[in-house]
Short mmCIF file of C-alpha atoms and ligand atoms in Angstrom, two decimals:
data_model
loop_
_atom_site.label_atom_id
_atom_site.label_comp_id
_atom_site.label_asym_id
_atom_site.label_seq_id
_atom_site.Cartn_x
_atom_site.Cartn_y
_atom_site.Cartn_z
CA UNK A 1 11.67 11.02 -28.08
CA UNK A 2 15.21 12.20 -28.20
CA UNK A 3 18.80 10.78 -27.87
CA UNK A 4 19.92 11.03 -24.49
CA UNK A 5 23.24 9.23 -24.34
CA UNK A 6 25.57 7.06 -26.59
CA UNK A 7 26.17 4.27 -24.34
CA UNK A 8 29.58 2.52 -25.52
CA UNK A 9 30.37 -1.23 -25.08
CA UNK A 10 34.11 -2.18 -26.12
CA UNK A 11 34.61 -0.26 -29.74
CA UNK A 12 30.64 -0.08 -30.38
CA UNK A 13 28.62 2.99 -29.64
CA UNK A 14 24.82 2.36 -29.04
CA UNK A 15 22.48 5.46 -28.83
CA UNK A 16 19.93 4.87 -26.52
CA UNK A 17 16.67 7.07 -27.02
CA UNK A 18 15.11 8.97 -24.37
CA UNK A 19 11.34 9.57 -23.13
CA UNK A 20 10.58 12.83 -21.20
CA UNK A 21 7.41 12.68 -18.71
CA UNK A 22 4.89 15.29 -18.13
CA UNK A 23 6.66 16.29 -14.79
CA UNK A 24 9.80 14.31 -13.13
CA UNK A 25 12.73 12.48 -14.26
CA UNK A 26 13.02 11.67 -18.06
CA UNK A 27 14.29 7.93 -18.77
CA UNK A 28 16.57 6.21 -21.14
CA UNK A 29 14.86 3.47 -22.84
CA UNK A 30 17.05 0.39 -22.70
CA UNK A 31 14.92 -2.11 -23.81
CA UNK A 32 17.14 -2.65 -27.06
CA UNK A 33 20.33 -2.84 -25.21
CA UNK A 34 20.60 -6.46 -24.70
CA UNK A 35 19.68 -6.99 -28.51
CA UNK A 36 22.27 -4.25 -29.41
CA UNK A 37 25.18 -4.66 -26.74
CA UNK A 38 24.27 -8.20 -25.31
CA UNK A 39 24.20 -6.87 -21.85
CA UNK A 40 21.83 -6.19 -19.27
CA UNK A 41 21.42 -3.43 -16.82
CA UNK A 42 21.70 -4.22 -13.19
CA UNK A 43 19.32 -2.56 -10.58
CA UNK A 44 18.51 -4.68 -7.49
CA UNK A 45 15.92 -2.82 -5.74
CA UNK A 46 15.17 -0.90 -8.82
CA UNK A 47 16.24 2.16 -7.31
CA UNK A 48 17.10 3.93 -10.63
CA UNK A 49 14.41 1.76 -12.69
CA UNK A 50 11.14 3.09 -14.37
CA UNK A 51 9.17 -0.31 -15.00
CA UNK A 52 6.35 1.49 -16.69
CA UNK A 53 4.87 4.74 -17.56
CA UNK A 54 1.93 5.90 -15.75
CA UNK A 55 -0.69 8.68 -15.48
CA UNK A 56 -2.06 7.83 -11.83
CA UNK A 57 0.57 8.95 -9.29
CA UNK A 58 3.50 11.28 -9.06
CA UNK A 59 6.09 11.63 -6.49
CA UNK A 60 8.51 14.35 -6.11
CA UNK A 61 10.82 12.61 -3.05
CA UNK A 62 12.98 15.36 -2.62
CA UNK A 63 10.07 18.30 -2.64
CA UNK A 64 7.71 15.76 -0.52
CA UNK A 65 5.39 16.01 -3.20
CA UNK A 66 2.40 13.54 -3.91
CA UNK A 67 -0.22 14.23 -6.57
CA UNK A 68 -3.22 11.69 -7.59
CA UNK A 69 -3.74 12.51 -11.31
CA UNK A 70 -1.98 15.66 -10.80
CA UNK A 71 -4.28 16.78 -7.63
CA UNK A 72 -2.01 17.40 -4.51
CA UNK A 73 -3.09 14.84 -1.59
CA UNK A 74 -3.04 17.79 0.95
CA UNK A 75 -6.42 18.89 -1.37
CA UNK A 76 -7.88 15.55 -1.60
CA UNK A 77 -7.58 14.66 1.98
CA UNK A 78 -8.95 18.14 2.90
CA UNK A 79 -11.82 18.35 0.29
CA UNK A 80 -12.61 14.84 -0.98
CA UNK A 81 -13.54 11.51 0.47
CA UNK A 82 -12.33 8.26 -0.32
CA UNK A 83 -14.89 6.81 -3.17
CA UNK A 84 -14.34 9.97 -4.96
CA UNK A 85 -10.81 9.46 -4.77
CA UNK A 86 -11.13 6.05 -6.00
CA UNK A 87 -13.17 7.22 -8.98
CA UNK A 88 -10.18 9.71 -9.73
CA UNK A 89 -7.82 7.15 -9.47
CA UNK A 90 -9.63 5.21 -11.63
CA UNK A 91 -10.93 6.99 -14.24
CA UNK A 92 -8.33 10.36 -14.34
CA UNK A 93 -11.07 12.66 -13.64
CA UNK A 94 -12.70 14.11 -10.56
CA UNK A 95 -16.51 12.76 -11.01
CA UNK A 96 -19.27 15.25 -11.86
CA UNK A 97 -22.28 14.94 -8.97
CA UNK A 98 -23.96 12.34 -11.50
CA UNK A 99 -20.76 10.32 -12.06
CA UNK A 100 -20.31 10.65 -8.42
CA UNK A 101 -23.69 9.33 -7.23
CA UNK A 102 -23.67 6.48 -9.94
CA UNK A 103 -20.06 5.26 -8.73
CA UNK A 104 -21.10 5.36 -5.44
CA UNK A 105 -24.22 3.46 -6.14
CA UNK A 106 -22.49 0.64 -8.10
CA UNK A 107 -20.04 0.33 -5.37
CA UNK A 108 -22.35 0.10 -2.50
CA UNK A 109 -24.45 -2.68 -4.21
CA UNK A 110 -21.29 -4.87 -4.55
CA UNK A 111 -20.49 -4.64 -0.65
CA UNK A 112 -21.96 -8.18 0.25
CA UNK A 113 -19.84 -11.23 -0.39
CA UNK A 114 -20.88 -14.83 -1.45
CA UNK A 115 -22.58 -16.07 1.56
CA UNK A 116 -20.17 -19.19 1.41
CA UNK A 117 -17.34 -17.15 1.87
CA UNK A 118 -18.40 -17.16 5.81
CA UNK A 119 -17.73 -20.63 5.70
CA UNK A 120 -14.38 -19.85 4.06
CA UNK A 121 -13.22 -18.28 7.31
CA UNK A 122 -13.96 -20.88 9.40
CA UNK A 123 -11.31 -23.30 8.53
CA UNK A 124 -8.72 -20.50 10.32
CA UNK A 125 -7.74 -20.38 13.71
CA UNK A 126 -9.48 -17.34 15.50
CA UNK A 127 -5.69 -16.01 16.33
CA UNK A 128 -4.63 -16.40 13.03
CA UNK A 129 -2.84 -12.86 11.50
CA UNK A 130 -5.95 -11.34 9.73
CA UNK A 131 -3.23 -10.55 6.73
CA UNK A 132 -2.96 -14.13 6.34
CA UNK A 133 -6.79 -14.28 6.06
CA UNK A 134 -7.00 -11.55 3.78
CA UNK A 135 -4.61 -12.94 1.36
CA UNK A 136 -6.46 -16.17 1.31
CA UNK A 137 -9.73 -14.68 1.32
CA UNK A 138 -9.20 -12.01 -1.32
CA UNK A 139 -7.44 -14.87 -3.65
CA UNK A 140 -10.43 -17.20 -2.87
CA UNK A 141 -12.74 -14.44 -4.32
CA UNK A 142 -11.76 -15.57 -7.74
CA UNK A 143 -13.60 -18.92 -6.69
CA UNK A 144 -16.62 -17.00 -6.58
CA UNK A 145 -16.81 -14.66 -9.38
CA UNK A 146 -15.87 -16.54 -12.53
CA UNK A 147 -18.37 -13.94 -14.24
CA UNK A 148 -15.38 -11.29 -13.69
CA UNK A 149 -12.20 -12.87 -14.32
CA UNK A 150 -11.84 -12.79 -18.12
CA UNK A 151 -9.37 -9.78 -18.33
CA UNK A 152 -9.63 -9.60 -21.98
CA UNK A 153 -13.41 -8.18 -21.40
CA UNK A 154 -13.76 -4.98 -21.00
CA UNK A 155 -17.20 -4.85 -19.05
CA UNK A 156 -15.69 -7.94 -16.87
CA UNK A 157 -12.63 -5.63 -15.73
CA UNK A 158 -14.68 -2.66 -14.57
CA UNK A 159 -16.98 -5.36 -12.60
CA UNK A 160 -14.04 -6.68 -10.84
CA UNK A 161 -12.87 -3.44 -10.05
CA UNK A 162 -16.03 -2.37 -8.55
CA UNK A 163 -16.29 -5.78 -6.52
CA UNK A 164 -12.69 -5.42 -5.46
CA UNK A 165 -13.31 -1.78 -4.08
CA UNK A 166 -16.85 -2.92 -2.73
CA UNK A 167 -15.67 -6.04 -1.01
CA UNK A 168 -12.42 -5.35 0.61
CA UNK A 169 -14.13 -3.65 3.31
CA UNK A 170 -16.39 -6.29 3.99
CA UNK A 171 -13.42 -9.08 4.19
CA UNK A 172 -11.39 -6.82 6.18
CA UNK A 173 -14.39 -6.37 8.74
CA UNK A 174 -15.18 -10.25 8.71
CA UNK A 175 -11.49 -11.09 9.27
CA UNK A 176 -11.32 -8.45 12.02
CA UNK A 177 -14.70 -9.85 13.65
CA UNK A 178 -13.36 -13.55 13.12
CA UNK A 179 -10.54 -12.91 15.15
CA UNK A 180 -12.42 -11.55 18.04
CA UNK A 181 -15.28 -14.29 17.95
CA UNK A 182 -18.06 -12.19 17.15
CA UNK A 183 -20.68 -12.75 14.51
CA UNK A 184 -20.19 -11.09 10.99
CA UNK A 185 -22.16 -7.67 10.46
CA UNK A 186 -23.51 -7.43 6.89
CA UNK A 187 -23.16 -3.76 4.94
CA UNK A 188 -26.04 -1.26 4.97
CA UNK A 189 -26.52 0.15 1.84
CA UNK A 190 -27.77 3.52 3.23
CA UNK A 191 -24.17 4.23 4.66
CA UNK A 192 -21.11 5.61 3.21
CA UNK A 193 -18.21 3.45 2.12
CA UNK A 194 -16.35 4.26 5.61
CA UNK A 195 -19.15 4.40 7.94
CA UNK A 196 -20.24 0.96 6.74
CA UNK A 197 -16.94 -0.37 7.16
CA UNK A 198 -16.83 1.18 10.90
CA UNK A 199 -20.17 -0.61 11.55
CA UNK A 200 -19.05 -4.05 10.19
CA UNK A 201 -16.17 -3.51 12.50
CA UNK A 202 -17.90 -2.60 15.51
CA UNK A 203 -21.93 -3.19 15.61
CA UNK A 204 -22.99 -6.33 17.28
CA UNK A 205 -26.56 -7.45 16.50
CA UNK A 206 -27.91 -6.76 20.06
CA UNK A 207 -27.59 -3.01 19.77
CA UNK A 208 -27.67 -0.27 17.34
CA UNK A 209 -23.87 1.16 16.28
CA UNK A 210 -23.32 4.68 16.78
CA UNK A 211 -21.40 6.22 14.24
CA UNK A 212 -19.22 8.98 15.18
CA UNK A 213 -18.97 11.18 11.96
CA UNK A 214 -15.26 12.74 13.48
CA UNK A 215 -14.00 9.01 13.45
CA UNK A 216 -15.41 7.90 10.14
CA UNK A 217 -14.25 11.21 8.31
CA UNK A 218 -10.91 10.66 9.95
CA UNK A 219 -10.80 6.96 8.60
CA UNK A 220 -11.99 8.09 5.48
CA UNK A 221 -9.11 10.88 5.10
CA UNK A 222 -6.63 7.96 6.38
CA UNK A 223 -7.89 5.64 3.44
CA UNK A 224 -7.35 8.56 0.78
CA UNK A 225 -3.44 9.11 2.17
CA UNK A 226 -2.87 5.11 1.91
CA UNK A 227 -5.01 4.75 -1.74
CA UNK A 228 -1.95 4.53 -4.17
CA UNK A 229 1.94 5.64 -4.12
CA UNK A 230 3.18 4.81 -7.70
CA UNK A 231 5.41 1.74 -8.32
CA UNK A 232 5.87 0.80 -4.55
CA UNK A 233 6.63 -2.82 -4.09
CA UNK A 234 3.11 -4.26 -3.73
CA UNK A 235 2.05 -2.11 -6.55
CA UNK A 236 4.78 -3.48 -8.71
CA UNK A 237 3.66 -7.08 -7.56
CA UNK A 238 0.18 -6.33 -8.67
CA UNK A 239 1.22 -5.36 -11.95
CA UNK A 240 3.93 -8.08 -12.43
CA UNK A 241 1.16 -10.52 -11.46
CA UNK A 242 -1.24 -9.10 -13.77
CA UNK A 243 1.22 -8.67 -16.67
CA UNK A 244 0.70 -12.57 -16.80
CA UNK A 245 -2.78 -12.43 -17.39
CA UNK A 246 -3.75 -13.63 -13.88
CA UNK A 247 -7.35 -12.63 -12.63
CA UNK A 248 -7.38 -9.17 -10.55
CA UNK A 249 -8.54 -11.30 -7.39
CA UNK A 250 -5.55 -13.09 -7.77
CA UNK A 251 -3.29 -9.98 -8.54
CA UNK A 252 -4.52 -8.12 -5.64
CA UNK A 253 -3.80 -11.07 -2.90
CA UNK A 254 -0.45 -10.87 -4.14
CA UNK A 255 -0.22 -7.48 -3.57
CA UNK A 256 -1.56 -7.64 -0.18
CA UNK A 257 0.80 -10.71 0.53
CA UNK A 258 3.88 -8.16 -0.49
CA UNK A 259 2.48 -5.31 1.46
CA UNK A 260 2.40 -7.51 4.33
CA UNK A 261 6.15 -6.99 4.65
CA UNK A 262 7.87 -4.88 7.80
CA UNK A 263 9.77 -2.93 5.23
CA UNK A 264 6.39 -1.86 3.38
CA UNK A 265 2.95 -1.92 5.10
CA UNK A 266 3.66 -3.96 7.59
CA UNK A 267 5.73 -0.95 8.96
CA UNK A 268 2.75 0.82 10.83
CA UNK A 269 2.11 -2.40 12.88
CA UNK A 270 5.88 -2.67 13.45
CA UNK A 271 6.08 1.09 14.46
CA UNK A 272 3.40 0.81 17.10
CA UNK A 273 5.21 -2.47 18.41
CA UNK A 274 8.45 -0.12 18.70
CA UNK A 275 6.90 3.06 20.16
CA UNK A 276 5.39 0.51 22.90
CA UNK A 277 8.76 -1.11 23.43
CA UNK A 278 10.54 2.50 24.00
CA UNK A 279 7.67 2.96 26.67
CA UNK A 280 8.99 6.45 27.90
CA UNK A 281 10.52 9.24 26.23
CA UNK A 282 13.66 8.52 28.23
CA UNK A 283 14.72 5.19 26.53
CA UNK A 284 14.46 6.86 23.43
CA UNK A 285 18.43 7.70 22.96
CA UNK A 286 19.00 3.86 23.33
CA UNK A 287 16.97 3.06 20.39
CA UNK A 288 18.23 6.00 18.45
CA UNK A 289 21.60 4.20 19.16
CA UNK A 290 20.81 1.18 17.90
CA UNK A 291 19.27 2.43 14.87
CA UNK A 292 22.40 4.20 13.87
CA UNK A 293 24.71 0.75 14.92
CA UNK A 294 25.67 -0.75 11.62
CA UNK A 295 25.88 -4.34 13.73
CA UNK A 296 22.28 -3.92 14.98
CA UNK A 297 19.46 -4.91 12.23
CA UNK A 298 17.12 -2.85 14.30
CA UNK A 299 15.69 0.01 12.19
CA UNK A 300 13.24 3.06 13.45
CA UNK A 301 10.21 1.54 11.70
CA UNK A 302 7.86 4.39 10.48
CA UNK A 303 11.06 6.20 9.30
CA UNK A 304 12.78 6.34 5.81
CA UNK A 305 11.42 6.10 2.55
CA UNK A 306 13.07 4.70 -0.93
CA UNK A 307 11.55 7.87 -2.57
CA UNK A 308 10.96 10.72 0.13
CA UNK A 309 14.31 12.17 0.98
CA UNK A 310 11.99 15.00 2.80
CA UNK A 311 8.96 14.92 4.86
CA UNK A 312 6.25 12.38 3.71
CA UNK A 313 3.41 14.53 2.86
CA UNK A 314 1.17 11.88 4.22
CA UNK A 315 2.70 12.01 7.79
CA UNK A 316 2.18 15.34 8.03
CA UNK A 317 -1.62 15.07 7.59
CA UNK A 318 -1.54 11.71 9.65
CA UNK A 319 -0.17 13.27 12.64
CA UNK A 320 -2.79 16.02 12.47
CA UNK A 321 -5.64 13.57 11.99
CA UNK A 322 -3.99 11.72 15.42
CA UNK A 323 -4.61 14.84 17.21
CA UNK A 324 -8.13 15.29 15.77
CA UNK A 325 -8.95 11.83 16.72
CA UNK A 326 -7.35 11.75 20.33
CA UNK A 327 -9.01 14.68 20.87
CA UNK A 328 -12.49 13.57 19.88
CA UNK A 329 -11.98 10.59 21.88
CA UNK A 330 -11.04 12.97 25.18
CA UNK A 331 -7.52 11.07 25.20
CA UNK A 332 -5.63 13.65 26.95
CA UNK A 333 -2.07 12.35 26.57
CA UNK A 334 -1.51 9.13 24.76
CA UNK A 335 2.17 7.88 25.70
CA UNK A 336 2.83 6.58 22.59
CA UNK A 337 2.14 9.95 21.02
CA UNK A 338 4.42 11.44 23.58
CA UNK A 339 7.15 9.04 22.61
CA UNK A 340 6.31 9.29 18.76
CA UNK A 341 6.67 13.33 18.88
CA UNK A 342 9.66 13.31 21.00
CA UNK A 343 11.29 10.31 18.86
CA UNK A 344 10.53 12.56 15.73
CA UNK A 345 11.98 15.49 17.68
CA UNK A 346 15.14 13.87 18.16
CA UNK A 347 15.82 12.08 14.81
CA UNK A 348 15.41 15.13 13.01
CA UNK A 349 17.89 17.04 14.78
CA UNK A 350 20.36 14.07 14.41
CA UNK A 351 23.18 14.08 12.43
CA UNK A 352 22.95 10.73 11.15
CA UNK A 353 18.90 11.02 10.23
CA UNK A 354 19.62 14.54 8.55
CA UNK A 355 22.53 12.89 6.42
CA UNK A 356 20.71 10.22 5.32
CA UNK A 357 17.65 12.38 4.93
CA UNK A 358 15.67 9.99 7.06
CA UNK A 359 11.99 11.43 7.82
CA UNK A 360 8.77 9.84 9.29
CA UNK A 361 6.92 8.10 6.59
CA UNK A 362 2.83 7.47 6.67
CA UNK A 363 3.56 4.35 9.03
CA UNK A 364 4.93 6.42 11.76
CA UNK A 365 1.75 8.14 12.95
CA UNK A 366 -0.97 5.99 11.53
CA UNK A 367 -0.74 3.16 14.37
CA UNK A 368 -1.44 5.68 17.05
CA UNK A 369 -4.48 6.59 15.46
CA UNK A 370 -5.90 3.23 14.58
CA UNK A 371 -5.00 2.10 18.27
CA UNK A 372 -7.18 4.82 19.69
CA UNK A 373 -9.99 4.01 17.43
CA UNK A 374 -9.85 0.58 18.98
CA UNK A 375 -8.16 -1.54 16.13
CA UNK A 376 -5.91 -4.14 17.24
CA UNK A 377 -2.12 -3.64 15.67
CA UNK A 378 -2.55 -6.80 13.65
CA UNK A 379 -5.47 -5.06 11.83
CA UNK A 380 -3.08 -2.18 10.73
CA UNK A 381 -1.78 -3.26 7.58
CA UNK A 382 -5.16 -5.04 6.74
CA UNK A 383 -6.66 -1.51 6.94
CA UNK A 384 -3.77 -0.34 4.55
CA UNK A 385 -4.37 -3.18 2.25
CA UNK A 386 -8.11 -1.89 2.22
CA UNK A 387 -7.15 1.68 1.24
CA UNK A 388 -4.44 0.22 -1.26
CA UNK A 389 -6.74 -2.23 -3.31
CA UNK A 390 -8.17 1.08 -4.84
CA UNK A 391 -4.57 2.20 -6.14
CA UNK A 392 -3.68 -1.54 -7.05
CA UNK A 393 -6.86 -1.80 -9.11
CA UNK A 394 -6.20 1.72 -10.85
CA UNK A 395 -2.59 0.39 -11.78
CA UNK A 396 -3.84 -2.89 -12.74
CA UNK A 397 -6.38 -1.76 -14.98
CA UNK A 398 -3.96 1.08 -16.58
CA UNK A 399 -1.24 -1.98 -17.08
CA UNK A 400 -4.12 -4.34 -18.71
CA UNK A 401 -5.21 -1.20 -20.94
CA UNK A 402 -1.68 -0.52 -22.16
CA UNK A 403 -1.29 -1.42 -25.65
CA UNK A 404 2.39 -2.09 -25.48
CA UNK A 405 2.10 -3.99 -22.41
CA UNK A 406 3.61 -7.58 -22.11
CA UNK A 407 4.41 -10.02 -19.81
CA UNK A 408 7.21 -8.83 -16.90
CA UNK A 409 10.17 -11.00 -17.26
CA UNK A 410 13.55 -9.74 -15.46
CA UNK A 411 16.71 -11.14 -16.24
CA UNK A 412 19.65 -11.40 -13.94
CA UNK A 413 23.62 -11.38 -13.14
CA UNK A 414 24.41 -15.07 -12.90
CA UNK A 415 26.93 -15.64 -10.67
CA UNK A 416 26.72 -19.46 -10.05
CA UNK A 417 28.65 -22.36 -11.29
CA UNK A 418 29.21 -22.71 -15.24
CA UNK A 419 28.45 -25.64 -16.94
CA UNK A 420 29.50 -29.18 -15.33
CA UNK A 421 29.23 -32.70 -15.85
CA UNK A 422 26.97 -34.91 -13.41
CA UNK A 423 29.15 -36.41 -10.58
CA UNK A 424 28.26 -40.25 -9.70
CA UNK A 425 27.75 -40.66 -5.95
CA UNK A 426 30.74 -43.14 -5.52
CA UNK A 427 32.84 -40.03 -6.62
CA UNK A 428 31.59 -37.21 -4.53
CA UNK A 429 33.73 -35.99 -1.59
C1 LIG B 1 5.94 2.25 2.96
O1 LIG B 1 7.49 2.49 -1.77
C2 LIG B 1 6.73 3.04 -1.35
O2 LIG B 1 6.10 4.18 -1.65
C3 LIG B 1 5.85 2.41 -0.01
C4 LIG B 1 5.06 3.23 0.75
C5 LIG B 1 3.35 3.03 0.05
O3 LIG B 1 2.77 4.30 0.50
O4 LIG B 1 3.23 2.00 -0.57
O5 LIG B 1 5.36 4.23 0.92
C6 LIG B 1 4.67 2.58 2.03
O6 LIG B 1 6.24 0.95 2.84
C7 LIG B 1 6.52 3.35 3.91
C8 LIG B 1 8.11 2.42 4.52
C9 LIG B 1 7.66 1.97 5.39
N1 LIG B 1 8.59 1.22 5.94
C10 LIG B 1 9.09 1.45 7.32
O7 LIG B 1 8.90 2.46 7.65
C11 LIG B 1 10.41 0.52 7.64
C12 LIG B 1 11.87 1.28 7.83
N2 LIG B 1 12.27 1.87 7.04
C13 LIG B 1 13.43 1.44 6.39
O8 LIG B 1 13.10 -0.29 6.57
C14 LIG B 1 13.41 1.91 5.04
O9 LIG B 1 13.83 3.28 5.17
C15 LIG B 1 13.02 1.70 3.57
C16 LIG B 1 12.72 0.11 3.56
C17 LIG B 1 11.38 2.30 3.75
C18 LIG B 1 13.60 2.28 2.28
O10 LIG B 1 14.82 1.46 2.54
P1 LIG B 1 15.65 1.68 1.06
O11 LIG B 1 15.16 2.72 0.45
O12 LIG B 1 16.28 0.53 0.73
O13 LIG B 1 17.08 2.34 1.94
P2 LIG B 1 18.36 1.59 2.39
O14 LIG B 1 17.67 0.57 3.41
O15 LIG B 1 19.22 1.32 1.76
O16 LIG B 1 18.59 2.65 3.59
C19 LIG B 1 19.48 3.80 3.18
C20 LIG B 1 20.49 3.97 4.28
C21 LIG B 1 20.90 2.74 5.00
O17 LIG B 1 22.37 3.19 5.76
P3 LIG B 1 23.57 2.85 5.10
O18 LIG B 1 23.61 1.51 4.70
O19 LIG B 1 23.50 3.69 3.50
O20 LIG B 1 24.91 3.06 5.96
O21 LIG B 1 19.53 4.52 5.68
C22 LIG B 1 19.23 3.65 6.64
C23 LIG B 1 20.01 2.46 6.07
O22 LIG B 1 20.46 1.51 7.16
N3 LIG B 1 18.12 3.52 6.98
C24 LIG B 1 17.67 4.00 8.09
C25 LIG B 1 16.42 3.89 8.28
N4 LIG B 1 15.70 3.25 6.99
C26 LIG B 1 17.29 3.63 6.45
N5 LIG B 1 18.45 3.53 9.43
C27 LIG B 1 17.59 3.55 10.51
N6 LIG B 1 16.28 3.54 10.80
C28 LIG B 1 15.53 3.69 9.74
N7 LIG B 1 14.22 3.77 9.81
#
């Protein structure tokens, strides 16, 4: 711990200690600033604020680097699978063969949900947005699993973590089936995590469902890409909710609610809608012009990122996966992909996007792939939430087990009315 800066307030000099990470920017510890200087720091959107220290995910936005527990996302996506990645995020190391078998066994045997959950869905309209259903259903898990909500009990924390990772695909598939009026399909324990999810989405009781190994592998890789991403908005939401001692199911429901926003996980749905609205490559220039027009709220969905000021490494892998899926499905020319590729080409050569360092992010290509796989647009963010649940649980667990953890409670710059006395009704004008 070294002194980084002396902070001068009036004639008072305050030394602020610093901390260095294993890689990446150091931090100035300002936790004592208010006590010593009577001032807060001010950073809406937390563009320069570290809310915690973490060992889980590292991002170098300038270089376009993403590491899960030190392993590059490219290598995990190429050589690993989603449950192995979940183990890595949760426990910090890649599992041995025995550890992996045990983890897969435990997750697999928690994939069923309490059967009354199926009646829970009946309360929704069939055309309810699946994300609305997911926020409610995941929050409702705490009404069914009282035996794993005591966060002070390590065993209950682990049971809740396993239950959450295991049941999120089942609930996501139920939300999908309910929206299309088909019966729920139970999980099958002889299937891997992602094949099980695909079967719960697309099988029907009338016939056996063939699992396409190429599509299952592609979706499993997509889940790896979405599993965690440092202190993004929804992860910060889960941590803040968890800091009050709320049970993990409620915290994950809060994360799902935050992820739904079009500036965050909702961008994959918005990006596909944007590509469909553009329709053909010749209409791209007018949308590029709108994206650059300060008076137009339109933004290129799937472009730009708070941290990446280089190409999102996940987007590159996502693009390759898109081609792989379209080839497997025999889709020779997908008009949406044509628009996406041309839009990317134009934007990456446009001064505005170059100057503002706006590159495609993970949401730019994912929608094309998921649509080709048969998912409706309103299920895209549900799939993002399915994968990110593992990262949220890992971050929640790390926060709960951090001995320095305390309830998160930001302050503010007050710009409202100073103290004033009540004005009787008769005197108001
Ligand atoms: C995810 O944080 C994470 O890690 C998130 C995520 C994860 O895995 O958890 O990576 C997942 O959420 C990816 C991002 C998905 N969202 C979108 O694709 C929506 C479109 N993108 C933008 O809304 C925006 O880029 C954000 C929200 C992603 C980032 O916004 P910032 O960091 O707050 O940046 P900003 O809004 O201040 O923009 C900086 C400048 C602005 O211009 P000026 O006011 O400086 O003149 O860049 C412009 C913006 O107008 N800009 C864009 C743009 N994004 C930013 N202009 C056109 N199109 C865009 N997409």
